[in-house]
Amino acid sequence: MEYKICTRCIMDNSSDPLITFDEQGVCCHCKAYDNAIADLPKTAEEKKIQFDKLVNEMKNAGRGKEFDCVLGISGGVDSAYLAYVAHNAGLRILAVHVDAGWNTDIAVDNIKKMCSKLKIELHTIVVDWPTMKELQRAYMFSGLPNIDVPQDHAFLAATIAYARKYNIKYMLNGSNFATEGILPSNYGYSALDFRCIADVYKKCGRGKLSLRKYPKMNLFEYAMVYMAKTRRINLLNYVEYSKTKAIEVLHHEFDWNYYGGKHFESRFTKFFQSYYLPKKFGYDKKRAHISSLIVGGELTREQGLVDMQDYSEYNEVQMLEDRDYILKKLDISLEEWEYIMSTPNKTEDDYRNNKRLVKLLVLAKEALHR
Ligand SMILES: [Zn+2]
């Protein structure tokens, strides 16, 4: 196969087998990005108008209640900066942090420093480790690309549970088109589908497991509670958002420490996306992250190509250290690891799932939320 790389971003056909290009050599992800941002405000003035409108909506809905909005806070740059922006706009935030056993100390420390200085109420949910461990372990043996599903599902389910408990209508989300506009959908199946999670455990887990202590949510609850009663606001799409500037602000205001690449706040996620995905599937999230920054205007394509070759943030030695740490924590031997890496790759269709319903719900959600 002839190697091809997009002329606008740096997505290529070696990291994404399903990529297509037009006559100008621009890839399908750039096209999808342009479509997705078509309805969003472009200039600083337009953004400001929309931002103020959304903030007022949230304040009105929060009248007489304890909070205006709930925010899932991971310790990453996007959600931390979002908390800062929302706080400055006068919103009363309930911050929810889920600890699924992989958070780096730096990330946890960052969250605490920021929330305490801004007096943001922070609730931390520690997922029962023996349960989390067995689920995560089963995913390691599943042959699926997205083995971060047990963590992602718990994050979402716990945040939604808080929105319901405190009767909060608005959920702030750090998703944004400035830093994450490009991510091929084949890189991983949705974390929404609890039927798939349960079947992965049934086929790849170690015996019976009670999921009583795991924050979970079925699709009916997702539709009835999350989609019908709460509104998700991707507020960062309505400010001039730059990752570099956000890191500077957070560092200056809260003595915030940067821990490296995107999603490196979780040691598992860091290893999963930098080692497991590229080595086993050829998928490269770093390439997608850099491409997002290029189309978002933060990086030039030339600089992106240079950054792509820079491994100083996470080198092979650190990767192997993380591998050994993760394997030990999950009771997986090196022989088993070799089996995991050499066994045939699978997709969600190898497991029971609710794929069609998930697709429908995701489409409906995109239409409902801004
Ligand atoms: Zn492209």
mmCIF file of C-alpha atoms in Angstrom, residues 11-258:
data_model
loop_
_atom_site.group_PDB
_atom_site.id
_atom_site.type_symbol
_atom_site.label_atom_id
_atom_site.label_comp_id
_atom_site.label_asym_id
_atom_site.label_seq_id
_atom_site.Cartn_x
_atom_site.Cartn_y
_atom_site.Cartn_z
ATOM 1 C CA MET A 11 -3.432 11.885 9.575
ATOM 2 C CA ASP A 12 -2.176 9.074 7.356
ATOM 3 C CA ASN A 13 -3.209 5.713 5.953
ATOM 4 C CA SER A 14 -0.796 3.769 8.141
ATOM 5 C CA SER A 15 -2.467 4.870 11.378
ATOM 6 C CA ASP A 16 -5.996 4.844 9.960
ATOM 7 C CA PRO A 17 -6.800 2.155 7.367
ATOM 8 C CA LEU A 18 -10.265 3.631 6.703
ATOM 9 C CA ILE A 19 -9.031 7.148 5.855
ATOM 10 C CA THR A 20 -9.988 8.645 2.465
ATOM 11 C CA PHE A 21 -8.602 11.665 0.617
ATOM 12 C CA ASP A 22 -10.038 14.122 -1.906
ATOM 13 C CA GLU A 23 -8.297 15.318 -5.116
ATOM 14 C CA GLN A 24 -6.391 17.948 -3.126
ATOM 15 C CA GLY A 25 -5.121 15.264 -0.759
ATOM 16 C CA VAL A 26 -7.260 16.535 2.170
ATOM 17 C CA CYS A 27 -8.483 13.728 4.414
ATOM 18 C CA CYS A 28 -12.015 12.765 5.492
ATOM 19 C CA HIS A 29 -11.276 13.821 9.092
ATOM 20 C CA CYS A 30 -10.528 17.399 8.019
ATOM 21 C CA LYS A 31 -13.816 17.378 6.066
ATOM 22 C CA ALA A 32 -15.729 16.035 9.073
ATOM 23 C CA TYR A 33 -14.105 18.693 11.263
ATOM 24 C CA ASP A 34 -15.209 21.481 8.891
ATOM 25 C CA ASN A 35 -18.779 20.157 8.919
ATOM 26 C CA ALA A 36 -18.819 19.833 12.690
ATOM 27 C CA ILE A 37 -17.686 23.416 13.321
ATOM 28 C CA ALA A 38 -19.845 24.961 10.569
ATOM 29 C CA ASP A 39 -22.539 26.094 13.024
ATOM 30 C CA LEU A 40 -20.202 27.232 15.787
ATOM 31 C CA PRO A 41 -19.316 30.897 16.267
ATOM 32 C CA LYS A 42 -15.985 31.860 14.701
ATOM 33 C CA THR A 43 -14.947 35.331 15.852
ATOM 34 C CA ALA A 44 -14.181 36.317 19.438
ATOM 35 C CA GLU A 45 -17.276 38.571 19.478
ATOM 36 C CA GLU A 46 -19.604 35.838 18.218
ATOM 37 C CA LYS A 47 -18.176 33.444 20.789
ATOM 38 C CA LYS A 48 -18.635 35.948 23.602
ATOM 39 C CA ILE A 49 -22.315 36.498 22.743
ATOM 40 C CA GLN A 50 -23.012 32.773 22.698
ATOM 41 C CA PHE A 51 -20.945 32.189 25.855
ATOM 42 C CA ASP A 52 -22.896 34.822 27.823
ATOM 43 C CA LYS A 53 -26.182 33.411 26.588
ATOM 44 C CA LEU A 54 -25.307 29.896 27.753
ATOM 45 C CA VAL A 55 -24.013 31.128 31.117
ATOM 46 C CA ASN A 56 -27.259 33.031 31.710
ATOM 47 C CA GLU A 57 -29.319 29.977 30.798
ATOM 48 C CA MET A 58 -27.387 27.947 33.363
ATOM 49 C CA LYS A 59 -27.715 30.597 36.071
ATOM 50 C CA ASN A 60 -31.455 30.849 35.493
ATOM 51 C CA ALA A 61 -31.883 27.088 35.684
ATOM 52 C CA GLY A 62 -29.812 26.999 38.874
ATOM 53 C CA ARG A 63 -31.917 29.540 40.748
ATOM 54 C CA GLY A 64 -33.023 28.196 44.124
ATOM 55 C CA LYS A 65 -30.667 25.262 43.798
ATOM 56 C CA GLU A 66 -27.262 24.622 45.271
ATOM 57 C CA PHE A 67 -25.426 24.425 41.920
ATOM 58 C CA ASP A 68 -25.810 25.726 38.374
ATOM 59 C CA CYS A 69 -23.858 22.947 36.716
ATOM 60 C CA VAL A 70 -21.910 19.754 37.255
ATOM 61 C CA LEU A 71 -18.454 19.185 35.797
ATOM 62 C CA GLY A 72 -16.554 15.919 35.518
ATOM 63 C CA ILE A 73 -12.972 16.861 36.275
ATOM 64 C CA SER A 74 -10.210 14.493 35.213
ATOM 65 C CA GLY A 75 -7.084 16.409 36.101
ATOM 66 C CA GLY A 76 -6.410 17.024 32.415
ATOM 67 C CA VAL A 77 -5.890 20.471 30.897
ATOM 68 C CA ASP A 78 -9.293 20.779 29.214
ATOM 69 C CA SER A 79 -11.539 20.085 32.200
ATOM 70 C CA ALA A 80 -9.310 22.104 34.569
ATOM 71 C CA TYR A 81 -9.323 25.147 32.318
ATOM 72 C CA LEU A 82 -13.059 24.760 31.847
ATOM 73 C CA ALA A 83 -13.555 24.862 35.633
ATOM 74 C CA TYR A 84 -11.503 28.068 35.737
ATOM 75 C CA VAL A 85 -13.465 29.714 32.918
ATOM 76 C CA ALA A 86 -16.850 28.667 34.331
ATOM 77 C CA HIS A 87 -15.927 29.858 37.818
ATOM 78 C CA ASN A 88 -14.848 33.250 36.468
ATOM 79 C CA ALA A 89 -18.190 33.544 34.689
ATOM 80 C CA GLY A 90 -19.879 33.273 38.093
ATOM 81 C CA LEU A 91 -21.224 29.747 37.693
ATOM 82 C CA ARG A 92 -21.642 27.629 40.814
ATOM 83 C CA ILE A 93 -19.967 24.361 39.922
ATOM 84 C CA LEU A 94 -20.191 20.943 41.480
ATOM 85 C CA ALA A 95 -16.965 19.225 40.420
ATOM 86 C CA VAL A 96 -16.965 15.429 40.304
ATOM 87 C CA HIS A 97 -13.758 13.490 40.108
ATOM 88 C CA VAL A 98 -13.685 9.741 39.621
ATOM 89 C CA ASP A 99 -10.664 7.838 40.815
ATOM 90 C CA ALA A 100 -10.561 4.499 39.023
ATOM 91 C CA GLY A 101 -7.168 3.591 40.412
ATOM 92 C CA TRP A 102 -4.875 5.035 37.728
ATOM 93 C CA ASN A 103 -4.681 8.734 38.458
ATOM 94 C CA THR A 104 -1.208 10.183 38.628
ATOM 95 C CA ASP A 105 -0.408 12.024 41.870
ATOM 96 C CA ILE A 106 0.339 15.156 39.865
ATOM 97 C CA ALA A 107 -3.162 15.142 38.343
ATOM 98 C CA VAL A 108 -4.896 14.637 41.708
ATOM 99 C CA ASP A 109 -2.767 17.342 43.303
ATOM 100 C CA ASN A 110 -3.624 19.757 40.453
ATOM 101 C CA ILE A 111 -7.346 19.213 40.940
ATOM 102 C CA LYS A 112 -7.188 19.756 44.693
ATOM 103 C CA LYS A 113 -5.089 22.919 44.436
ATOM 104 C CA MET A 114 -7.406 24.480 41.906
ATOM 105 C CA CYS A 115 -10.716 23.572 43.558
ATOM 106 C CA SER A 116 -9.570 24.727 46.969
ATOM 107 C CA LYS A 117 -8.299 28.094 45.703
ATOM 108 C CA LEU A 118 -11.511 28.741 43.735
ATOM 109 C CA LYS A 119 -13.688 27.251 46.509
ATOM 110 C CA ILE A 120 -15.273 24.873 44.036
ATOM 111 C CA GLU A 121 -17.052 21.996 45.777
ATOM 112 C CA LEU A 122 -15.238 18.828 44.810
ATOM 113 C CA HIS A 123 -16.631 15.323 45.230
ATOM 114 C CA THR A 124 -14.250 12.460 44.633
ATOM 115 C CA ILE A 125 -15.620 9.005 43.930
ATOM 116 C CA VAL A 126 -13.185 6.189 44.458
ATOM 117 C CA VAL A 127 -14.290 3.192 42.409
ATOM 118 C CA ASP A 128 -14.055 -0.087 44.331
ATOM 119 C CA TRP A 129 -10.646 -1.330 43.218
ATOM 120 C CA PRO A 130 -11.257 -5.122 43.302
ATOM 121 C CA THR A 131 -14.227 -4.616 40.937
ATOM 122 C CA MET A 132 -12.389 -2.145 38.728
ATOM 123 C CA LYS A 133 -9.370 -4.415 38.574
ATOM 124 C CA GLU A 134 -11.354 -7.427 37.340
ATOM 125 C CA LEU A 135 -13.170 -5.398 34.690
ATOM 126 C CA GLN A 136 -9.992 -3.764 33.488
ATOM 127 C CA ARG A 137 -8.216 -7.111 33.456
ATOM 128 C CA ALA A 138 -10.982 -8.677 31.358
ATOM 129 C CA TYR A 139 -10.671 -5.848 28.832
ATOM 130 C CA MET A 140 -6.927 -6.501 28.592
ATOM 131 C CA PHE A 141 -7.756 -9.987 27.334
ATOM 132 C CA SER A 142 -10.645 -8.865 25.107
ATOM 133 C CA GLY A 143 -8.659 -8.114 21.931
ATOM 134 C CA LEU A 144 -10.628 -4.845 21.641
ATOM 135 C CA PRO A 145 -8.909 -1.561 20.781
ATOM 136 C CA ASN A 146 -10.660 0.514 23.442
ATOM 137 C CA ILE A 147 -9.556 -1.116 26.694
ATOM 138 C CA ASP A 148 -10.129 2.150 28.537
ATOM 139 C CA VAL A 149 -13.899 1.548 28.481
ATOM 140 C CA PRO A 150 -14.235 0.475 32.169
ATOM 141 C CA GLN A 151 -12.704 3.802 33.270
ATOM 142 C CA ASP A 152 -14.652 5.944 30.777
ATOM 143 C CA HIS A 153 -17.989 4.317 31.579
ATOM 144 C CA ALA A 154 -17.482 4.853 35.320
ATOM 145 C CA PHE A 155 -16.591 8.546 34.753
ATOM 146 C CA LEU A 156 -19.746 9.214 32.792
ATOM 147 C CA ALA A 157 -22.090 7.153 34.961
ATOM 148 C CA ALA A 158 -20.822 8.782 38.175
ATOM 149 C CA THR A 159 -21.102 12.319 36.810
ATOM 150 C CA ILE A 160 -24.632 11.690 35.560
ATOM 151 C CA ALA A 161 -25.575 10.182 38.933
ATOM 152 C CA TYR A 162 -24.451 13.423 40.607
ATOM 153 C CA ALA A 163 -26.448 15.542 38.166
ATOM 154 C CA ARG A 164 -29.524 13.524 39.116
ATOM 155 C CA LYS A 165 -28.843 13.526 42.856
ATOM 156 C CA TYR A 166 -28.502 17.321 43.016
ATOM 157 C CA ASN A 167 -31.134 17.948 40.367
ATOM 158 C CA ILE A 168 -28.671 19.838 38.156
ATOM 159 C CA LYS A 169 -29.787 20.458 34.610
ATOM 160 C CA TYR A 170 -26.507 21.436 33.020
ATOM 161 C CA MET A 171 -23.414 19.330 32.568
ATOM 162 C CA LEU A 172 -20.255 21.094 31.517
ATOM 163 C CA ASN A 173 -17.975 19.151 29.263
ATOM 164 C CA GLY A 174 -14.374 19.832 28.301
ATOM 165 C CA SER A 175 -14.800 18.423 24.772
ATOM 166 C CA ASN A 176 -13.826 21.051 22.257
ATOM 167 C CA PHE A 177 -12.947 21.523 18.629
ATOM 168 C CA ALA A 178 -9.794 23.552 19.294
ATOM 169 C CA THR A 179 -7.819 20.616 20.695
ATOM 170 C CA GLU A 180 -9.745 17.454 19.841
ATOM 171 C CA GLY A 181 -11.484 17.945 16.518
ATOM 172 C CA ILE A 182 -9.979 14.814 14.957
ATOM 173 C CA LEU A 183 -10.376 11.255 16.204
ATOM 174 C CA PRO A 184 -11.130 8.340 13.851
ATOM 175 C CA SER A 185 -14.208 6.465 15.060
ATOM 176 C CA ASN A 186 -12.630 3.057 14.406
ATOM 177 C CA TYR A 187 -10.068 3.772 17.170
ATOM 178 C CA GLY A 188 -12.544 2.527 19.729
ATOM 179 C CA TYR A 189 -16.131 1.600 20.480
ATOM 180 C CA SER A 190 -18.310 3.745 22.711
ATOM 181 C CA ALA A 191 -18.024 3.368 26.489
ATOM 182 C CA LEU A 192 -21.802 3.841 26.808
ATOM 183 C CA ASP A 193 -22.725 0.267 26.066
ATOM 184 C CA PHE A 194 -22.958 -1.592 29.364
ATOM 185 C CA ARG A 195 -24.247 -4.712 27.594
ATOM 186 C CA CYS A 196 -20.898 -4.951 25.821
ATOM 187 C CA ILE A 197 -18.975 -4.387 29.074
ATOM 188 C CA ALA A 198 -20.915 -7.183 30.781
ATOM 189 C CA ASP A 199 -20.295 -9.565 27.891
ATOM 190 C CA VAL A 200 -16.573 -8.768 27.742
ATOM 191 C CA TYR A 201 -16.427 -9.675 31.419
ATOM 192 C CA LYS A 202 -18.418 -12.856 30.886
ATOM 193 C CA LYS A 203 -16.080 -14.030 28.115
ATOM 194 C CA CYS A 204 -12.718 -12.727 29.350
ATOM 195 C CA GLY A 205 -13.091 -12.248 33.106
ATOM 196 C CA ARG A 206 -12.126 -14.442 36.038
ATOM 197 C CA GLY A 207 -15.377 -15.961 37.320
ATOM 198 C CA LYS A 208 -18.360 -14.349 38.965
ATOM 199 C CA LEU A 209 -18.190 -10.644 39.718
ATOM 200 C CA SER A 210 -20.726 -8.465 41.462
ATOM 201 C CA LEU A 211 -20.912 -5.081 39.752
ATOM 202 C CA ARG A 212 -22.839 -3.557 42.622
ATOM 203 C CA LYS A 213 -19.995 -1.200 43.490
ATOM 204 C CA TYR A 214 -19.203 -0.164 39.915
ATOM 205 C CA PRO A 215 -20.728 3.150 38.716
ATOM 206 C CA LYS A 216 -22.767 1.938 35.759
ATOM 207 C CA MET A 217 -25.597 3.039 33.587
ATOM 208 C CA ASN A 218 -27.706 1.297 30.989
ATOM 209 C CA LEU A 219 -28.841 2.918 27.769
ATOM 210 C CA PHE A 220 -32.377 3.436 29.040
ATOM 211 C CA GLU A 221 -31.067 5.463 32.002
ATOM 212 C CA TYR A 222 -28.742 7.288 29.645
ATOM 213 C CA ALA A 223 -31.622 8.304 27.400
ATOM 214 C CA MET A 224 -34.120 9.076 30.166
ATOM 215 C CA VAL A 225 -31.858 10.810 32.661
ATOM 216 C CA TYR A 226 -28.971 12.194 30.720
ATOM 217 C CA MET A 227 -30.492 13.059 27.391
ATOM 218 C CA ALA A 228 -33.975 14.031 28.484
ATOM 219 C CA LYS A 229 -33.221 15.842 31.740
ATOM 220 C CA THR A 230 -29.728 17.253 31.443
ATOM 221 C CA ARG A 231 -28.061 19.360 28.820
ATOM 222 C CA ARG A 232 -24.431 18.994 27.991
ATOM 223 C CA ILE A 233 -22.578 22.197 27.209
ATOM 224 C CA ASN A 234 -19.174 22.090 25.564
ATOM 225 C CA LEU A 235 -18.361 25.539 26.891
ATOM 226 C CA LEU A 236 -14.773 25.644 25.627
ATOM 227 C CA ASN A 237 -16.126 25.944 22.083
ATOM 228 C CA TYR A 238 -17.325 29.441 23.050
ATOM 229 C CA VAL A 239 -14.034 30.875 24.304
ATOM 230 C CA GLU A 240 -10.737 31.531 22.540
ATOM 231 C CA TYR A 241 -9.188 28.277 23.635
ATOM 232 C CA SER A 242 -5.535 27.410 23.246
ATOM 233 C CA LYS A 243 -3.952 24.516 25.072
ATOM 234 C CA THR A 244 -0.583 26.247 25.459
ATOM 235 C CA LYS A 245 -2.185 29.357 26.949
ATOM 236 C CA ALA A 246 -4.454 27.262 29.178
ATOM 237 C CA ILE A 247 -1.414 25.473 30.647
ATOM 238 C CA GLU A 248 0.281 28.840 31.256
ATOM 239 C CA VAL A 249 -2.797 30.250 33.002
ATOM 240 C CA LEU A 250 -3.293 27.150 35.166
ATOM 241 C CA HIS A 251 0.361 27.112 36.136
ATOM 242 C CA HIS A 252 0.378 30.781 36.996
ATOM 243 C CA GLU A 253 -2.938 30.811 38.902
ATOM 244 C CA PHE A 254 -2.794 27.475 40.708
ATOM 245 C CA ASP A 255 0.815 26.356 40.598
ATOM 246 C CA TRP A 256 -0.501 23.638 38.327
ATOM 247 C CA ASN A 257 2.041 21.070 37.070
ATOM 248 C CA TYR A 258 1.856 19.738 33.546
#
